[in-house]
CSV table of C-alpha atoms in Angstrom, one decimal:
chain,number,residue,atom,x,y,z
D,11,MET,CA,-3.5,22.3,6.5
D,12,ARG,CA,-2.7,20.7,3.7
D,13,GLU,CA,-1.1,18.0,4.9
D,14,GLN,CA,-4.3,16.6,7.3
D,15,ILE,CA,-6.0,17.1,4.3
D,16,VAL,CA,-4.3,14.7,2.4
D,17,ASP,CA,-3.7,12.9,5.7
D,18,LYS,CA,-7.3,12.4,6.6
D,19,ALA,CA,-8.5,11.5,2.9
D,20,ALA,CA,-5.7,8.4,2.4
D,21,GLN,CA,-7.7,6.9,5.7
D,22,LEU,CA,-11.1,7.4,4.0
D,23,PHE,CA,-10.3,6.3,0.4
D,24,LEU,CA,-8.0,3.1,2.0
D,25,THR,CA,-11.2,1.6,3.9
D,26,LEU,CA,-14.1,3.4,1.8
D,27,GLY,CA,-13.0,3.6,-1.5
D,28,PHE,CA,-11.9,6.8,-3.7
D,29,LYS,CA,-15.5,6.8,-5.9
D,30,SER,CA,-17.5,6.4,-2.4
D,31,VAL,CA,-15.5,9.9,-0.9
D,32,THR,CA,-16.9,13.1,-1.4
D,33,MET,CA,-15.2,16.4,-0.8
D,34,ASP,CA,-17.9,17.3,1.4
D,35,ASP,CA,-17.7,13.6,3.1
D,36,ILE,CA,-13.8,14.5,3.8
D,37,ALA,CA,-14.8,18.1,5.2
D,38,GLN,CA,-17.5,16.5,7.6
D,39,HIS,CA,-15.1,14.1,8.7
D,40,MET,CA,-12.3,17.2,9.3
D,41,GLY,CA,-14.7,19.9,10.5
D,42,ILE,CA,-13.9,22.3,8.3
D,43,SER,CA,-15.2,23.7,4.6
D,44,LYS,CA,-15.5,22.2,1.4
D,45,LYS,CA,-13.6,25.8,0.5
D,46,THR,CA,-10.8,25.4,2.8
D,47,ILE,CA,-10.1,21.7,1.2
D,48,TYR,CA,-10.4,23.8,-2.5
D,49,VAL,CA,-8.0,26.6,-1.7
D,50,HIS,CA,-5.5,23.4,-1.3
D,51,PHE,CA,-7.0,21.0,-3.8
D,52,GLU,CA,-8.7,22.4,-6.7
D,53,ASN,CA,-10.5,19.5,-7.7
D,54,LYS,CA,-11.1,15.7,-6.2
D,55,THR,CA,-9.0,14.2,-9.0
D,56,LYS,CA,-6.1,16.7,-7.5
D,57,LEU,CA,-6.3,15.2,-4.1
D,58,ILE,CA,-6.5,11.5,-5.2
D,59,GLU,CA,-2.9,12.5,-7.0
D,60,ALA,CA,-2.3,14.0,-4.0
D,61,VAL,CA,-3.2,11.2,-1.7
D,62,THR,CA,-1.9,8.3,-3.7
D,63,PHE,CA,1.9,9.7,-4.4
D,64,GLU,CA,2.0,10.3,-0.7
D,65,ILE,CA,0.8,7.0,-0.1
D,66,PHE,CA,3.6,5.6,-2.0
D,67,GLY,CA,6.1,7.6,-0.3
D,68,ARG,CA,5.5,6.2,3.0
D,69,ILE,CA,5.6,3.1,2.0
D,70,CYS,CA,8.6,2.8,-0.5
D,71,GLU,CA,10.8,4.6,2.7
D,72,GLY,CA,9.1,1.5,5.1
D,73,ILE,CA,10.3,-0.8,2.5
D,74,ASP,CA,13.2,1.0,1.9
D,75,GLY,CA,13.8,0.3,6.1
D,76,ILE,CA,13.0,-3.2,5.6
D,77,CYS,CA,15.6,-3.5,2.9
D,78,ASN,CA,18.1,-2.3,5.4
D,79,THR,CA,17.6,-4.4,8.8
D,80,ALA,CA,16.0,-8.1,7.1
D,81,ASN,CA,18.0,-10.4,8.5
D,82,ASN,CA,17.6,-12.0,4.5
D,83,PRO,CA,15.8,-11.8,1.2
D,84,ILE,CA,13.4,-14.3,1.9
D,85,GLU,CA,12.4,-12.4,5.2
D,86,GLN,CA,13.2,-9.3,3.7
D,87,LEU,CA,9.9,-10.3,1.4
D,88,TYR,CA,7.4,-11.7,4.3
D,89,ASP,CA,7.8,-8.5,6.1
D,90,ILE,CA,7.9,-6.2,3.2
D,91,LYS,CA,4.9,-7.6,2.5
D,92,MET,CA,3.1,-7.5,5.9
D,93,PHE,CA,3.5,-4.0,5.9
D,94,VAL,CA,2.6,-3.5,3.0
D,95,MET,CA,-0.8,-5.0,3.8
D,96,HIS,CA,-1.3,-3.2,6.6
D,97,HIS,CA,-0.6,0.1,5.1
D,98,LEU,CA,-3.2,-0.3,2.7
D,99,LYS,CA,-6.0,-1.0,5.1
D,100,ASN,CA,-6.1,-4.9,3.8
D,101,GLU,CA,-7.0,-3.5,0.3
D,102,LYS,CA,-11.2,-3.9,1.7
D,103,SER,CA,-12.0,-1.6,-0.7
D,104,SER,CA,-10.1,-2.2,-3.9
D,105,PRO,CA,-8.8,1.3,-3.6
D,106,GLN,CA,-6.0,0.0,-6.8
D,107,TYR,CA,-8.8,-1.3,-8.8
D,108,GLN,CA,-10.8,1.5,-8.0
D,109,LEU,CA,-8.0,4.3,-9.4
D,110,LYS,CA,-7.2,1.9,-12.9
D,111,LYS,CA,-11.4,2.5,-13.3
D,112,TYR,CA,-12.0,5.6,-12.5
D,113,TYR,CA,-8.5,8.3,-12.1
D,114,PRO,CA,-6.6,6.3,-15.2
D,115,GLN,CA,-3.6,8.2,-15.6
D,116,ILE,CA,-3.2,8.6,-11.9
D,117,TYR,CA,-3.2,4.4,-12.2
D,118,GLU,CA,-0.8,4.7,-15.2
D,119,ALA,CA,1.4,7.0,-13.5
D,120,LEU,CA,1.3,4.9,-10.0
D,121,LYS,CA,2.2,1.5,-12.0
D,122,MET,CA,4.8,3.2,-13.7
D,123,LYS,CA,6.5,4.8,-9.7
D,124,GLN,CA,5.7,1.5,-8.4
D,125,PHE,CA,7.5,-0.8,-10.8
D,126,GLU,CA,10.5,1.7,-11.1
D,127,LYS,CA,10.8,1.1,-7.4
D,128,MET,CA,10.1,-2.6,-6.6
D,129,HIS,CA,12.2,-3.5,-10.2
D,130,GLU,CA,15.6,-2.1,-8.2
D,131,SER,CA,14.9,-3.5,-4.5
D,132,VAL,CA,13.6,-6.1,-6.2
D,133,LYS,CA,16.9,-6.6,-8.0
D,134,GLU,CA,19.2,-5.8,-5.5
D,135,SER,CA,16.8,-8.3,-2.3
D,136,LEU,CA,17.1,-10.9,-5.6
D,137,GLN,CA,21.0,-10.8,-6.1
D,138,ARG,CA,21.5,-11.0,-2.6
D,139,GLY,CA,19.9,-14.0,-2.6
D,140,VAL,CA,22.7,-15.7,-4.9
D,141,ASP,CA,24.9,-14.1,-3.2
D,142,THR,CA,24.2,-15.9,0.3
D,143,GLY,CA,23.4,-19.0,-2.1
D,144,LEU,CA,19.4,-18.6,-0.8
D,145,PHE,CA,18.7,-18.8,-5.0
D,146,ARG,CA,20.3,-20.3,-7.3
D,147,GLN,CA,23.0,-18.8,-9.2
D,148,ASN,CA,21.7,-19.3,-13.1
D,149,ILE,CA,18.3,-17.2,-12.4
D,150,ASP,CA,18.6,-13.9,-14.7
D,151,VAL,CA,17.5,-12.0,-11.9
D,152,ASP,CA,16.6,-8.3,-14.0
D,153,PHE,CA,13.6,-11.4,-15.3
D,154,ILE,CA,12.0,-12.7,-12.2
D,155,SER,CA,12.3,-9.3,-10.3
D,156,ARG,CA,10.0,-8.2,-13.8
D,157,MET,CA,8.0,-11.3,-13.5
D,158,TYR,CA,7.4,-10.7,-9.5
D,159,PHE,CA,7.1,-7.3,-10.7
D,160,ASN,CA,3.8,-8.2,-12.6
D,161,GLY,CA,2.5,-11.1,-10.5
D,162,MET,CA,1.9,-9.0,-8.0
D,163,THR,CA,-0.2,-6.4,-9.8
D,164,GLY,CA,-1.7,-9.4,-11.7
D,165,ILE,CA,-3.1,-10.7,-8.7
D,166,LYS,CA,-4.8,-7.4,-7.9
D,167,ASP,CA,-7.0,-7.7,-10.8
D,168,ASN,CA,-10.3,-8.5,-9.3
D,169,THR,CA,-11.8,-10.3,-12.9
D,170,ILE,CA,-9.5,-13.2,-12.5
D,171,PHE,CA,-9.2,-13.8,-8.5
D,172,PRO,CA,-12.8,-12.1,-7.5
D,173,GLN,CA,-12.8,-11.3,-3.7
D,174,SER,CA,-16.0,-13.3,-3.5
D,175,ILE,CA,-13.3,-16.0,-3.3
D,176,PHE,CA,-10.0,-15.2,-2.6
D,177,THR,CA,-8.3,-12.9,0.2
D,178,MET,CA,-5.5,-10.5,-0.5
D,179,ASP,CA,-3.8,-11.7,2.7
D,180,TYR,CA,-4.3,-15.0,1.1
D,181,LEU,CA,-3.2,-14.5,-2.1
D,182,MET,CA,-0.2,-11.7,-1.6
D,183,GLU,CA,1.1,-15.2,0.9
D,184,SER,CA,0.3,-17.9,-1.9
D,185,TYR,CA,1.5,-15.9,-4.7
D,186,LEU,CA,4.9,-14.8,-2.4
D,187,GLU,CA,5.6,-18.4,-2.0
D,188,TYR,CA,5.1,-19.4,-5.4
D,189,HIS,CA,7.7,-17.5,-6.9
D,190,LEU,CA,10.6,-18.7,-4.2
D,191,ARG,CA,9.9,-21.8,-4.1
D,192,ALA,CA,10.5,-21.8,-7.8
D,193,ILE,CA,14.2,-20.6,-6.8
D,194,VAL,CA,15.7,-21.2,-4.4
D,195,THR,CA,18.6,-23.6,-3.1
D,196,GLU,CA,17.9,-26.8,-1.0
D,197,GLN,CA,19.6,-23.9,1.7
D,198,GLY,CA,17.2,-21.2,0.8
D,199,LEU,CA,14.3,-24.1,1.0
D,200,ASN,CA,14.9,-24.6,4.3
D,201,VAL,CA,15.5,-20.9,5.2
D,202,LEU,CA,11.6,-20.7,3.7
D,203,ASN,CA,10.7,-24.0,5.7
D,204,LYS,CA,11.3,-22.9,8.8
D,205,PHE,CA,9.8,-19.0,8.5
D,206,ILE,CA,6.4,-20.6,7.1
D,207,ILE,CA,5.8,-22.9,10.2
D,208,SER,CA,7.5,-20.4,12.0
D,209,ASN,CA,4.8,-17.9,11.0
D,210,GLN,CA,1.6,-19.9,10.6
D,211,SER,CA,-1.2,-19.2,13.0
């Protein structure tokens, strides 16, 4: 039952936002009593914490799978972007922003876990790009990995990039291209351009 509660709560939180969804809403959608939820979760904050790290775990598994099967580091980054966007339902409800505003401790803990995961996988990806001649030999892999994380976190700041002007898909797509164009070799640029052209709708 605990897993079912987490699954349903995750769907509702990602669609409607952490603040908007109540324990009553979750119970009603599941056809169970609120008491049943409280057997497994002391309060809404504990449920949000469980949901947040469950979603994070699923995303990590998916990213690992992409890293193991991608043709090259350029396609890998785009595949990860698509996977994350699909998993977070395009972030229409700004779950990250709501988490930061209403549940700052959970947000900070998640951010550190995200950084640890992303820093290592991006470093490996960058090194692979250097080794295969797609990225420049002289790039500082550790520095660029940190900058990439900082940028990906920064574009989610609604005060700088309002949703009324930018969709999250546009921001991620634009930032990815910006990031890659800064580090590719001529060979890498050819791969990037071909990939962008073939994936344009």
